C-alpha positions as a Markdown table, in Angstrom:
| # | Residue | x | y | z |
|---|---|---|---|---|
| 1 | Unk | -91.9 | -22.8 | -3.5 |
| 2 | Unk | -91.4 | -19.9 | -1.1 |
| 3 | Unk | -94.3 | -17.4 | -1.1 |
| 4 | Unk | -94.1 | -13.7 | -0.2 |
| 5 | Unk | -96.6 | -12.1 | 2.2 |
| 6 | Unk | -99.6 | -10.4 | 0.6 |
| 7 | Unk | -101.8 | -8.0 | 2.4 |
| 8 | Unk | -105.3 | -9.2 | 3.2 |
| 9 | Unk | -106.9 | -6.4 | 1.2 |
| 10 | Unk | -105.4 | -7.8 | -2.0 |
| 11 | Unk | -108.0 | -10.1 | -3.5 |
| 12 | Unk | -106.7 | -10.4 | -7.0 |
| 13 | Unk | -109.9 | -8.9 | -8.4 |
| 14 | Unk | -108.0 | -5.6 | -8.9 |
| 15 | Unk | -106.3 | -6.8 | -12.1 |
| 16 | Unk | -107.4 | -5.9 | -15.5 |
| 17 | Unk | -110.3 | -7.8 | -16.9 |
| 18 | Unk | -108.2 | -9.0 | -20.0 |
| 19 | Unk | -105.6 | -10.4 | -17.7 |
| 20 | Unk | -108.3 | -12.1 | -15.6 |
| 21 | Unk | -109.6 | -13.6 | -18.8 |
| 22 | Unk | -106.2 | -15.1 | -19.5 |
| 23 | Unk | -106.0 | -16.6 | -16.1 |
| 24 | Unk | -109.2 | -18.6 | -16.6 |
| 25 | Unk | -107.1 | -21.3 | -18.2 |
| 26 | Unk | -105.7 | -22.0 | -14.7 |
| 27 | Unk | -107.4 | -23.9 | -11.8 |
| 28 | Unk | -109.4 | -21.4 | -9.7 |
| 29 | Unk | -107.1 | -21.5 | -6.6 |
| 30 | Unk | -104.0 | -21.1 | -8.7 |
| 31 | Unk | -105.5 | -18.3 | -10.7 |
| 32 | Unk | -106.3 | -16.4 | -7.6 |
| 33 | Unk | -102.8 | -16.8 | -6.2 |
| 34 | Unk | -101.3 | -15.7 | -9.5 |
| 35 | Unk | -103.6 | -12.7 | -9.7 |
| 36 | Unk | -102.8 | -11.5 | -6.2 |
| 37 | Unk | -99.0 | -11.7 | -7.0 |
| 38 | Unk | -99.7 | -9.7 | -10.1 |
| 39 | Unk | -101.5 | -7.0 | -8.1 |
| 40 | Unk | -98.4 | -6.7 | -5.9 |
| 41 | Unk | -96.3 | -6.3 | -8.9 |
| 42 | Unk | -98.5 | -3.4 | -10.1 |
| 43 | Unk | -98.5 | -1.9 | -6.6 |
| 44 | Unk | -94.7 | -1.9 | -6.1 |
| 45 | Unk | -93.2 | -1.4 | -9.5 |
| 46 | Unk | -92.8 | 2.4 | -9.2 |
| 47 | Unk | -91.8 | 2.7 | -5.6 |
| 48 | Unk | -90.1 | -0.6 | -5.0 |
| 49 | Unk | -89.0 | -2.2 | -8.3 |
| 50 | Unk | -87.0 | -5.0 | -6.6 |
| 51 | Unk | -90.0 | -5.9 | -4.5 |
| 52 | Unk | -92.2 | -6.0 | -7.7 |
| 53 | Unk | -89.6 | -8.2 | -9.3 |
| 54 | Unk | -89.7 | -10.7 | -6.5 |
| 55 | Unk | -93.5 | -11.0 | -6.7 |
| 56 | Unk | -93.3 | -11.3 | -10.5 |
| 57 | Unk | -90.9 | -14.3 | -10.2 |
| 58 | Unk | -93.4 | -16.1 | -8.0 |
| 59 | Unk | -96.2 | -15.5 | -10.5 |
| 60 | Unk | -93.9 | -16.6 | -13.3 |
| 61 | Unk | -93.1 | -19.9 | -11.6 |
| 62 | Unk | -96.8 | -20.5 | -11.0 |
| 63 | Unk | -98.0 | -19.7 | -14.5 |
| 64 | Unk | -95.2 | -19.2 | -17.1 |
| 65 | Unk | -97.5 | -20.2 | -20.0 |
| 66 | Unk | -99.7 | -17.2 | -19.5 |
| 67 | Unk | -98.7 | -14.3 | -21.7 |
| 68 | Unk | -99.9 | -11.6 | -19.2 |
| 69 | Unk | -97.6 | -13.1 | -16.6 |
| 70 | Unk | -94.6 | -13.1 | -18.9 |
| 71 | Unk | -95.3 | -9.5 | -19.8 |
| 72 | Unk | -95.6 | -8.5 | -16.1 |
| 73 | Unk | -92.4 | -10.3 | -15.3 |
| 74 | Unk | -90.8 | -8.4 | -18.2 |
| 75 | Unk | -91.8 | -5.0 | -16.9 |
| 76 | Unk | -90.7 | -5.8 | -13.4 |
| 77 | Unk | -87.3 | -6.9 | -14.7 |
| 78 | Unk | -87.2 | -3.7 | -16.9 |
| 79 | Unk | -87.9 | -1.5 | -13.9 |
| 80 | Unk | -85.1 | -3.2 | -12.0 |
| 81 | Unk | -82.7 | -2.6 | -14.9 |
| 82 | Unk | -82.4 | -6.3 | -15.6 |
| 83 | Unk | -82.7 | -5.6 | -19.3 |
| 84 | Unk | -81.5 | -9.0 | -20.7 |
| 85 | Unk | -84.1 | -10.8 | -18.6 |
| 86 | Unk | -86.8 | -8.3 | -19.4 |
| 87 | Unk | -86.1 | -8.7 | -23.2 |
| 88 | Unk | -86.4 | -12.5 | -22.9 |
| 89 | Unk | -89.8 | -12.2 | -21.1 |
| 90 | Unk | -91.1 | -9.6 | -23.7 |
| 91 | Unk | -90.1 | -11.8 | -26.5 |
| 92 | Unk | -91.9 | -14.8 | -24.9 |
| 93 | Unk | -95.1 | -12.7 | -24.5 |
| 94 | Unk | -94.9 | -11.5 | -28.1 |
| 95 | Unk | -94.5 | -15.1 | -29.4 |
| 96 | Unk | -97.6 | -16.1 | -27.4 |
| 97 | Unk | -99.8 | -13.2 | -28.5 |
| 98 | Unk | -98.3 | -12.0 | -31.8 |
| 99 | Unk | -98.9 | -8.4 | -30.4 |
| 100 | Unk | -96.5 | -5.7 | -31.4 |
| 101 | Unk | -97.2 | -3.3 | -28.5 |
| 102 | Unk | -94.1 | -4.4 | -26.7 |
| 103 | Unk | -91.8 | -3.5 | -29.7 |
| 104 | Unk | -90.6 | -0.1 | -28.3 |
| 105 | Unk | -89.8 | -1.4 | -24.8 |
| 106 | Unk | -88.0 | -4.3 | -26.4 |
| 107 | Unk | -85.9 | -1.8 | -28.4 |
| 108 | Unk | -85.2 | 0.1 | -25.2 |
| 109 | Unk | -83.9 | -3.1 | -23.6 |
| 110 | Unk | -81.4 | -3.3 | -26.4 |
| 111 | Unk | -80.3 | 0.2 | -25.4 |
| 112 | Unk | -80.0 | -0.8 | -21.8 |
| 113 | Unk | -77.8 | -3.7 | -22.8 |
| 114 | Unk | -75.5 | -1.3 | -24.6 |
| 115 | Unk | -76.7 | -2.0 | -28.1 |
| 116 | Unk | -78.1 | 1.3 | -29.4 |
| 117 | Unk | -77.5 | 0.2 | -33.0 |
| 118 | Unk | -79.8 | -2.7 | -32.6 |
| 119 | Unk | -82.4 | -0.4 | -31.1 |
| 120 | Unk | -82.2 | 1.8 | -34.2 |
| 121 | Unk | -82.6 | -1.2 | -36.5 |
| 122 | Unk | -85.8 | -2.0 | -34.6 |
| 123 | Unk | -87.0 | 1.6 | -35.0 |
| 124 | Unk | -86.8 | 1.1 | -38.8 |
| 125 | Unk | -88.5 | -2.3 | -38.8 |
| 126 | Unk | -92.0 | -2.9 | -40.5 |
| 127 | Unk | -93.4 | -3.7 | -37.0 |
| 128 | Unk | -93.3 | 0.0 | -36.1 |
| 129 | Unk | -96.0 | 0.7 | -38.7 |
| 130 | Unk | -98.3 | -1.6 | -36.9 |
| 131 | Unk | -98.1 | 0.4 | -33.7 |
| 132 | Unk | -100.8 | 2.9 | -32.6 |
| 133 | Unk | -99.9 | 6.6 | -32.3 |
| 134 | Unk | -98.8 | 6.2 | -28.7 |
| 135 | Unk | -96.5 | 3.3 | -29.7 |
| 136 | Unk | -95.0 | 5.2 | -32.6 |
| 137 | Unk | -94.2 | 8.2 | -30.3 |
| 138 | Unk | -92.6 | 5.8 | -27.8 |
| 139 | Unk | -90.5 | 4.3 | -30.6 |
| 140 | Unk | -89.4 | 7.8 | -31.6 |
| 141 | Unk | -88.3 | 8.4 | -28.0 |
| 142 | Unk | -86.3 | 5.2 | -27.9 |
| 143 | Unk | -84.7 | 6.0 | -31.3 |
| 144 | Unk | -83.7 | 9.5 | -30.1 |
| 145 | Unk | -82.2 | 8.0 | -27.0 |
| 146 | Unk | -80.2 | 5.5 | -29.1 |
| 147 | Unk | -78.8 | 8.4 | -31.1 |
| 148 | Unk | -77.7 | 10.1 | -27.9 |
| 149 | Unk | -76.1 | 6.9 | -26.7 |
| 150 | Unk | -74.0 | 7.0 | -29.9 |
| 151 | Unk | -73.1 | 10.7 | -29.4 |
| 152 | Unk | -75.3 | 11.9 | -32.2 |
| 153 | Unk | -77.0 | 14.8 | -30.5 |
| 154 | Unk | -78.1 | 16.6 | -33.7 |
| 155 | Unk | -79.6 | 13.4 | -35.1 |
| 156 | Unk | -81.5 | 12.8 | -31.8 |
| 157 | Unk | -83.0 | 16.3 | -32.0 |
| 158 | Unk | -84.1 | 15.7 | -35.6 |
| 159 | Unk | -85.6 | 12.4 | -34.7 |
| 160 | Unk | -87.8 | 14.0 | -32.1 |
| 161 | Unk | -89.0 | 16.7 | -34.5 |
| 162 | Unk | -92.4 | 15.5 | -35.6 |
| 163 | Unk | -96.1 | 16.5 | -36.1 |
| 164 | Unk | -96.7 | 15.1 | -32.6 |
| 165 | Unk | -94.1 | 17.4 | -31.1 |
| 166 | Unk | -95.5 | 20.5 | -32.9 |
| 167 | Unk | -99.2 | 19.7 | -32.1 |
| 168 | Unk | -101.0 | 21.9 | -29.7 |
| 169 | Unk | -103.2 | 19.1 | -28.4 |
| 170 | Unk | -102.2 | 17.4 | -25.2 |
| 171 | Unk | -102.0 | 13.6 | -25.3 |
| 172 | Unk | -100.7 | 11.2 | -22.6 |
| 173 | Unk | -97.3 | 11.2 | -24.3 |
| 174 | Unk | -97.0 | 14.9 | -25.0 |
| 175 | Unk | -95.1 | 15.9 | -21.8 |
| 176 | Unk | -92.5 | 13.2 | -22.2 |
| 177 | Unk | -92.0 | 14.0 | -25.9 |
| 178 | Unk | -91.5 | 17.7 | -25.2 |
| 179 | Unk | -89.3 | 16.9 | -22.2 |
| 180 | Unk | -87.0 | 14.7 | -24.3 |
| 181 | Unk | -86.7 | 17.3 | -27.0 |
| 182 | Unk | -85.9 | 20.0 | -24.4 |
| 183 | Unk | -83.3 | 17.8 | -22.8 |
| 184 | Unk | -81.6 | 17.0 | -26.2 |
| 185 | Unk | -81.5 | 20.8 | -27.0 |
| 186 | Unk | -79.9 | 21.5 | -23.6 |
| 187 | Unk | -77.3 | 18.8 | -24.2 |
| 188 | Unk | -76.5 | 20.4 | -27.5 |
| 189 | Unk | -75.9 | 23.7 | -25.9 |
| 190 | Unk | -79.1 | 25.4 | -27.2 |
| 191 | Unk | -80.2 | 26.7 | -23.8 |
| 192 | Unk | -82.8 | 29.3 | -24.9 |
| 193 | Unk | -84.7 | 26.7 | -27.0 |
| 194 | Unk | -84.4 | 24.2 | -24.2 |
| 195 | Unk | -86.0 | 26.6 | -21.8 |
| 196 | Unk | -88.9 | 27.2 | -24.2 |
| 197 | Unk | -89.6 | 23.4 | -24.5 |
| 198 | Unk | -89.2 | 22.7 | -20.8 |
| 199 | Unk | -91.8 | 25.4 | -20.3 |
| 200 | Unk | -94.1 | 23.6 | -22.8 |
| 201 | Unk | -93.5 | 20.3 | -21.1 |
| 202 | Unk | -94.6 | 21.8 | -17.8 |
| 203 | Unk | -97.8 | 23.1 | -19.4 |
| 204 | Unk | -98.7 | 19.6 | -20.6 |
| 205 | Unk | -97.4 | 17.6 | -17.6 |
| 206 | Unk | -100.6 | 17.5 | -15.6 |
| 207 | Unk | -99.8 | 14.4 | -13.5 |
| 208 | Unk | -96.1 | 15.2 | -12.8 |
| 209 | Unk | -94.7 | 12.4 | -14.9 |
| 210 | Unk | -91.5 | 14.5 | -15.6 |
| 211 | Unk | -89.4 | 16.8 | -13.5 |
| 212 | Unk | -89.7 | 19.5 | -16.2 |
| 213 | Unk | -90.7 | 22.2 | -13.6 |
| 214 | Unk | -87.5 | 21.6 | -11.7 |
| 215 | Unk | -85.3 | 21.6 | -14.8 |
| 216 | Unk | -87.0 | 24.9 | -15.8 |
| 217 | Unk | -86.3 | 26.4 | -12.4 |
| 218 | Unk | -82.6 | 25.4 | -12.7 |
| 219 | Unk | -82.3 | 27.2 | -16.0 |
| 220 | Unk | -83.9 | 30.3 | -14.4 |
| 221 | Unk | -81.4 | 30.1 | -11.5 |
| 222 | Unk | -84.2 | 29.5 | -8.9 |
| 223 | Unk | -83.1 | 28.2 | -5.6 |
| 224 | Unk | -85.4 | 26.6 | -3.0 |
| 225 | Unk | -85.5 | 27.2 | 0.8 |
| 226 | Unk | -85.6 | 24.1 | 2.9 |
| 227 | Unk | -83.4 | 24.2 | 6.1 |
| 228 | Unk | -83.4 | 25.4 | 9.7 |
| 229 | Unk | -80.6 | 27.8 | 10.8 |
| 230 | Unk | -79.8 | 29.9 | 13.8 |
| 231 | Unk | -80.6 | 33.6 | 13.3 |
| 232 | Unk | -77.8 | 35.3 | 15.3 |
| 233 | Unk | -78.7 | 38.9 | 14.4 |
| 234 | Unk | -82.3 | 39.2 | 15.6 |
| 235 | Unk | -82.2 | 36.4 | 18.2 |
| 236 | Unk | -84.8 | 34.2 | 16.5 |
| 237 | Unk | -84.6 | 30.5 | 17.4 |
| 238 | Unk | -84.6 | 29.4 | 13.7 |
| 239 | Unk | -84.8 | 30.7 | 10.2 |
| 240 | Unk | -84.8 | 29.6 | 6.6 |
| 241 | Unk | -81.5 | 29.3 | 4.7 |
| 242 | Unk | -81.5 | 28.9 | 0.9 |
| 243 | Unk | -80.3 | 25.4 | -0.1 |
| 244 | Unk | -79.9 | 24.5 | -3.8 |
| 245 | Unk | -81.5 | 21.3 | -4.9 |
| 246 | Unk | -80.9 | 19.2 | -8.0 |
| 247 | Unk | -83.6 | 18.1 | -10.3 |
| 248 | Unk | -86.4 | 16.3 | -8.4 |
| 249 | Unk | -86.8 | 12.5 | -8.6 |
| 250 | Unk | -90.1 | 11.6 | -10.2 |
| 251 | Unk | -90.8 | 9.6 | -7.0 |
| 252 | Unk | -92.2 | 12.1 | -4.4 |
| 253 | Unk | -90.5 | 12.2 | -1.0 |
| 254 | Unk | -92.3 | 13.6 | 2.0 |
| 255 | Unk | -92.2 | 13.4 | 5.7 |
| 256 | Unk | -88.4 | 12.6 | 6.1 |
| 257 | Unk | -85.3 | 14.7 | 6.6 |
| 258 | Unk | -82.4 | 14.1 | 4.3 |
| 259 | Unk | -78.9 | 13.6 | 5.7 |
| 260 | Unk | -77.8 | 17.2 | 5.3 |
| 261 | Unk | -80.9 | 18.4 | 6.9 |
| 262 | Unk | -80.3 | 16.2 | 10.0 |
| 263 | Unk | -76.8 | 17.6 | 10.3 |
| 264 | Unk | -78.1 | 21.1 | 10.2 |
| 265 | Unk | -80.6 | 20.4 | 12.9 |
| 266 | Unk | -77.8 | 18.9 | 15.0 |
| 267 | Unk | -75.7 | 22.0 | 14.6 |
| 268 | Unk | -78.6 | 24.1 | 15.8 |
| 269 | Unk | -78.9 | 21.9 | 18.9 |
| 270 | Unk | -75.2 | 22.2 | 19.6 |
| 271 | Unk | -75.4 | 26.0 | 19.5 |
| 272 | Unk | -78.4 | 25.9 | 21.9 |
| 273 | Unk | -76.4 | 23.7 | 24.2 |
| 274 | Unk | -73.5 | 26.1 | 24.3 |
| 275 | Unk | -75.8 | 29.0 | 24.9 |
| 276 | Unk | -77.5 | 27.1 | 27.8 |
| 277 | Unk | -74.1 | 26.4 | 29.4 |
| 278 | Unk | -73.2 | 30.1 | 29.2 |
| 279 | Unk | -76.5 | 31.0 | 30.8 |
| 280 | Unk | -76.0 | 28.4 | 33.6 |
| 281 | Unk | -72.5 | 29.8 | 34.3 |
| 282 | Unk | -73.8 | 33.3 | 34.5 |
| 283 | Unk | -76.6 | 32.2 | 36.9 |
| 284 | Unk | -74.0 | 30.4 | 39.0 |
| 285 | Unk | -72.0 | 33.6 | 39.3 |
| 286 | Unk | -75.1 | 35.6 | 40.2 |
| 287 | Unk | -76.0 | 33.0 | 42.8 |
| 288 | Unk | -72.6 | 33.2 | 44.4 |
| 289 | Unk | -72.9 | 37.0 | 44.6 |
| 290 | Unk | -76.4 | 36.7 | 46.1 |
| 291 | Unk | -75.1 | 34.1 | 48.6 |
| 292 | Unk | -72.4 | 36.5 | 49.8 |
| 293 | Unk | -74.9 | 39.3 | 50.2 |
| 294 | Unk | -77.3 | 37.0 | 52.0 |
| 295 | Unk | -74.6 | 35.9 | 54.4 |
| 296 | Unk | -73.9 | 39.5 | 55.3 |
| 297 | Unk | -77.6 | 40.1 | 55.7 |
| 298 | Unk | -77.8 | 37.1 | 58.0 |
| 299 | Unk | -75.1 | 38.4 | 60.2 |
| 300 | Unk | -76.8 | 41.7 | 60.4 |
| 301 | Unk | -80.2 | 40.2 | 61.2 |
| 302 | Unk | -79.0 | 37.5 | 63.5 |
| 303 | Unk | -80.5 | 39.4 | 66.4 |
| 304 | Unk | -83.9 | 39.5 | 64.8 |
| 305 | Unk | -85.8 | 36.1 | 65.3 |
| 306 | Unk | -88.4 | 35.1 | 62.7 |
| 307 | Unk | -86.4 | 36.7 | 59.8 |
| 308 | Unk | -86.0 | 34.3 | 56.9 |
| 309 | Unk | -84.2 | 34.8 | 53.6 |
| 310 | Unk | -86.4 | 34.9 | 50.6 |
| 311 | Unk | -86.5 | 31.4 | 49.0 |
| 312 | Unk | -84.8 | 29.7 | 51.9 |
| 313 | Unk | -87.4 | 27.1 | 52.3 |
| 314 | Unk | -87.9 | 26.4 | 48.5 |
| 315 | Unk | -86.5 | 23.3 | 46.8 |
| 316 | Unk | -83.7 | 23.8 | 44.4 |
| 317 | Unk | -84.1 | 22.8 | 40.7 |
| 318 | Unk | -82.2 | 19.9 | 39.2 |
| 319 | Unk | -80.4 | 22.1 | 36.7 |
| 320 | Unk | -81.5 | 20.3 | 33.6 |
| 321 | Unk | -82.5 | 22.2 | 30.5 |
| 322 | Unk | -86.1 | 22.0 | 29.4 |
| 323 | Unk | -86.3 | 20.4 | 25.9 |
| 324 | Unk | -87.1 | 22.8 | 23.2 |
| 325 | Unk | -90.1 | 22.3 | 21.0 |
């Protein structure tokens, strides 16, 4: 079996204690290898879903009879939008444990497979009553999404209207619930109400789990500045030019230039190059005039030994432009 590289700092002890308990049924060496692969799944699942999926397949081949491994494989497949495969893994984990916690994500897999009606059936199943509050809210979100998949916007809005939505207390799921409600209102053309609920989502989104702030800014017509341009009027080397941005991806991006930004920088360099050429041409013309004057001076001073033109003994430059910082 082909293995994937795992950093030395990954020991396997980072996994949840309940998962570690499940792995005790395996030989020690095998349990350690499985746990290290599961750690890699957890590390990569948000930033690199395909990479997480690859590690999950290794763990699955090593310990397919462990429910935690089947669940991890399910979430990795789900993050990679392999919904049929994810559903199969979630069903296997549920059979092993009898736990209903995976019911909402299983219903969402049905949505991903183009079966919103099946997701709605699951939303009305008795298993939903066995879920904790967070699970029930998650199920409500899935049901509302299924309604929207079927073009039933008003029904989706009604589905999200609940005591949890109206509550002033902030829970881990509050921001996502308010965001989904605002998004449904906006899709239904109720922009003023949508703005109000996007603002409420921002208030409760302490960890940036949604892009509610960007959606709110869009509704307010706010544009962000993020580009370098030539300031022709006042002669500044660069300036800021407004550039509209779409809603931000939940995954932060820093330290890189996007393609359009690179093109803008190239354009600035081209302008600088043209300016430098004009300057060089002007300097060449000035040098020619100076040379003519100097020749006349030489003729006039030929009788005076020891007279030397200014700069005659200096070395000429190579003519190359100095790179700009």
